[in-house]
Amino acid sequence: MMRSDLPPTADGRADGSDLRLRVASYNVHRCVGGDGVHDPARVGAVLRELDADVIGLQEVDCGFEPAFDVDQLELLANVAGMTPIEGPTLRGEGGHYGNAILTRVRPTSVRRHDLSVSRREPRGALDVDVDIQGMTIRVIATHLGLRRRERARQARKLVAALSDHARPQTVVVGDFNEWRPRERALVPLSAALGAAPRLRTFPARFPVLPLDRIWATPPEAIESMCTHASPLASVASDHLPVVAMLRWHTGAASPAHGAAAEGG
């Protein structure tokens, strides 16, 4: 059974007539740090540092690799005190591996999209609606492939998925494996969602490549964004987390372009 309906631990952050949500994206690299040590508890401590309402995770191993012998998602959810939602892309006899979402706000529906390209590693997108004080926010977490043409096809598939169950308030997070200045593979996403801030997240110790992104609609909902480069985060995985504070006016209804962001 997919884990998606455990009790939430929070219900968003009200600020007058506005609704605020702190979201993050984190490729946890199977909880193997830059020092080569497999330490899920250390990654869990980073999640607690993030203090996010919703976190999209990539490369989560839930018993897929026998050498680890641990359900990382269950452990991380327990440490962070959040609801786990699975988005497997690989399955084996002992478990599965792939994307996940941790949330403190109540999930109301879960969809899983296959973004796989023939003869490449299976990829997918985990698509979750959460309810915050009566407003539905759509959150999608994904991890695109290593080759440009592969990413381009996956981006088009993701845009097609976005057109189904369309929501004015949508958040897309993940490791997009794109660092080139023109980012041709991600043009469909930028056309659909607006430009995403490019923050350097990889490798964690000395980040130079902006692989991990957060989009939001409307783009001006992004109040601030930064990498989380604490001493612990710099060693816990090979990626740094990205964190954004989002704000929607309760009357917001349609996407627009323009965003505010800050590196860190």
GROMACS .gro file of C-alpha atoms in nm, residues 49-205:
model
  157
   49GLU     CA    1   1.669   2.219   0.978
   50LEU     CA    2   1.463   2.303   0.669
   51ASP     CA    3   1.144   2.345   0.876
   52ALA     CA    4   0.940   2.316   0.555
   53ASP     CA    5   0.569   2.243   0.522
   54VAL     CA    6   0.620   2.031   0.208
   55ILE     CA    7   0.944   1.867   0.089
   56GLY     CA    8   0.997   1.694  -0.246
   57LEU     CA    9   1.261   1.422  -0.224
   58GLN     CA   10   1.456   1.238  -0.492
   59GLU     CA   11   1.665   0.917  -0.480
   60VAL     CA   12   1.488   0.775  -0.176
   61ASP     CA   13   1.562   0.405  -0.119
   62CYS     CA   14   1.289   0.206   0.054
   63GLY     CA   15   1.447  -0.139   0.076
   64PHE     CA   16   1.539  -0.146  -0.294
   65GLU     CA   17   1.914  -0.174  -0.232
   66PRO     CA   18   1.971  -0.475   0.000
   67ALA     CA   19   2.296  -0.329   0.133
   68PHE     CA   20   2.109  -0.045   0.306
   69ASP     CA   21   1.847  -0.265   0.477
   70VAL     CA   22   1.629   0.031   0.579
   71ASP     CA   23   1.314   0.202   0.458
   72GLN     CA   24   1.457   0.551   0.423
   73LEU     CA   25   1.124   0.722   0.364
   74GLU     CA   26   0.970   0.582   0.680
   75LEU     CA   27   1.275   0.682   0.881
   76LEU     CA   28   1.291   1.033   0.734
   77ALA     CA   29   0.919   1.089   0.787
   78ASN     CA   30   0.947   0.982   1.150
   79VAL     CA   31   1.248   1.205   1.215
   80ALA     CA   32   1.089   1.506   1.045
   81GLY     CA   33   0.741   1.442   1.188
   82MET     CA   34   0.579   1.457   0.845
   83THR     CA   35   0.341   1.252   0.631
   84PRO     CA   36   0.523   1.038   0.369
   85ILE     CA   37   0.391   0.990   0.015
   86GLU     CA   38   0.573   0.748  -0.215
   87GLY     CA   39   0.654   0.798  -0.582
   88PRO     CA   40   0.853   0.486  -0.681
   89THR     CA   41   1.031   0.468  -1.016
   90LEU     CA   42   1.219   0.142  -0.958
   91ARG     CA   43   1.086  -0.169  -0.785
   92GLY     CA   44   1.261  -0.482  -0.664
   93GLU     CA   45   1.194  -0.782  -0.444
   94GLY     CA   46   1.284  -0.596  -0.125
   95GLY     CA   47   1.129  -0.257  -0.193
   96HIS     CA   48   1.143   0.045  -0.420
   97TYR     CA   49   1.337   0.360  -0.506
   98GLY     CA   50   1.250   0.700  -0.646
   99ASN     CA   51   1.067   1.020  -0.555
  100ALA     CA   52   0.872   1.107  -0.244
  101ILE     CA   53   0.691   1.396  -0.079
  102LEU     CA   54   0.687   1.473   0.292
  103THR     CA   55   0.409   1.702   0.406
  104ARG     CA   56   0.277   1.867   0.720
  105VAL     CA   57  -0.042   1.974   0.544
  106ARG     CA   58  -0.329   1.746   0.455
  107PRO     CA   59  -0.301   1.557   0.123
  108THR     CA   60  -0.634   1.521  -0.056
  109SER     CA   61  -0.533   1.334  -0.372
  110VAL     CA   62  -0.227   1.162  -0.517
  111ARG     CA   63  -0.136   1.099  -0.882
  112ARG     CA   64   0.176   0.933  -1.023
  113HIS     CA   65   0.296   1.008  -1.376
  114ASP     CA   66   0.532   0.791  -1.579
  115LEU     CA   67   0.796   1.008  -1.748
  116SER     CA   68   1.014   0.719  -1.861
  117VAL     CA   69   1.201   0.719  -2.191
  118SER     CA   70   1.281   0.393  -2.366
  119ARG     CA   71   1.618   0.235  -2.278
  120ARG     CA   72   1.684   0.489  -2.003
  121GLU     CA   73   1.636   0.468  -1.626
  122PRO     CA   74   1.264   0.486  -1.540
  123ARG     CA   75   1.157   0.831  -1.425
  124GLY     CA   76   0.834   0.968  -1.283
  125ALA     CA   77   0.656   1.259  -1.120
  126LEU     CA   78   0.466   1.244  -0.793
  127ASP     CA   79   0.165   1.477  -0.810
  128VAL     CA   80  -0.016   1.564  -0.486
  129ASP     CA   81  -0.297   1.803  -0.395
  130VAL     CA   82  -0.280   1.943  -0.043
  131ASP     CA   83  -0.549   2.141   0.135
  132ILE     CA   84  -0.450   2.451   0.329
  133GLN     CA   85  -0.734   2.634   0.497
  134GLY     CA   86  -0.970   2.547   0.213
  135MET     CA   87  -0.726   2.629  -0.069
  136THR     CA   88  -0.596   2.344  -0.286
  137ILE     CA   89  -0.226   2.361  -0.369
  138ARG     CA   90  -0.086   2.119  -0.626
  139VAL     CA   91   0.269   1.998  -0.555
  140ILE     CA   92   0.469   1.791  -0.805
  141ALA     CA   93   0.806   1.634  -0.726
  142THR     CA   94   1.022   1.483  -1.000
  143HIS     CA   95   1.371   1.383  -1.109
  144LEU     CA   96   1.461   1.409  -1.477
  145GLY     CA   97   1.716   1.204  -1.671
  146LEU     CA   98   2.084   1.251  -1.744
  147ARG     CA   99   2.068   1.314  -2.121
  148ARG     CA  100   1.942   1.635  -2.278
  149ARG     CA  101   1.705   1.471  -2.528
  150GLU     CA  102   1.572   1.248  -2.251
  151ARG     CA  103   1.505   1.551  -2.031
  152ALA     CA  104   1.336   1.734  -2.318
  153ARG     CA  105   1.091   1.447  -2.371
  154GLN     CA  106   1.028   1.420  -1.998
  155ALA     CA  107   0.967   1.795  -1.970
  156ARG     CA  108   0.704   1.773  -2.244
  157LYS     CA  109   0.537   1.482  -2.066
  158LEU     CA  110   0.538   1.678  -1.742
  159VAL     CA  111   0.377   1.979  -1.910
  160ALA     CA  112   0.108   1.749  -2.051
  161ALA     CA  113   0.044   1.618  -1.698
  162LEU     CA  114   0.022   1.976  -1.572
  163SER     CA  115  -0.261   2.048  -1.815
  164ASP     CA  116  -0.466   1.772  -1.652
  165HIS     CA  117  -0.612   1.865  -1.311
  166ALA     CA  118  -0.484   2.220  -1.370
  167ARG     CA  119  -0.461   2.435  -1.058
  168PRO     CA  120  -0.391   2.809  -1.040
  169GLN     CA  121  -0.167   2.742  -0.740
  170THR     CA  122   0.090   2.483  -0.848
  171VAL     CA  123   0.440   2.405  -0.720
  172VAL     CA  124   0.691   2.194  -0.914
  173VAL     CA  125   1.010   2.085  -0.741
  174GLY     CA  126   1.289   1.844  -0.819
  175ASP     CA  127   1.628   1.757  -0.956
  176PHE     CA  128   1.610   1.852  -1.324
  177ASN     CA  129   1.970   1.758  -1.408
  178GLU     CA  130   2.000   2.071  -1.622
  179TRP     CA  131   2.279   2.324  -1.584
  180ARG     CA  132   2.337   2.471  -1.931
  181PRO     CA  133   2.265   2.845  -1.957
  182ARG     CA  134   2.006   2.811  -2.236
  183GLU     CA  135   1.835   2.508  -2.077
  184ARG     CA  136   1.666   2.403  -2.400
  185ALA     CA  137   1.537   2.084  -2.243
  186LEU     CA  138   1.341   2.284  -1.984
  187VAL     CA  139   1.189   2.536  -2.227
  188PRO     CA  140   0.845   2.368  -2.213
  189LEU     CA  141   0.840   2.396  -1.834
  190SER     CA  142   0.952   2.758  -1.834
  191ALA     CA  143   0.689   2.838  -2.097
  192ALA     CA  144   0.418   2.679  -1.882
  193LEU     CA  145   0.532   2.798  -1.540
  194GLY     CA  146   0.760   3.097  -1.592
  195ALA     CA  147   1.131   3.114  -1.519
  196ALA     CA  148   1.267   2.929  -1.215
  197PRO     CA  149   1.553   3.079  -1.014
  198ARG     CA  150   1.885   2.903  -1.081
  199LEU     CA  151   2.065   2.830  -0.754
  200ARG     CA  152   2.383   2.623  -0.736
  201THR     CA  153   2.318   2.297  -0.553
  202PHE     CA  154   2.570   2.041  -0.680
  203PRO     CA  155   2.808   1.915  -0.557
  204ALA     CA  156   2.705   1.995  -0.203
  205ARG     CA  157   3.052   2.076  -0.068
   0.00000   0.00000   0.00000
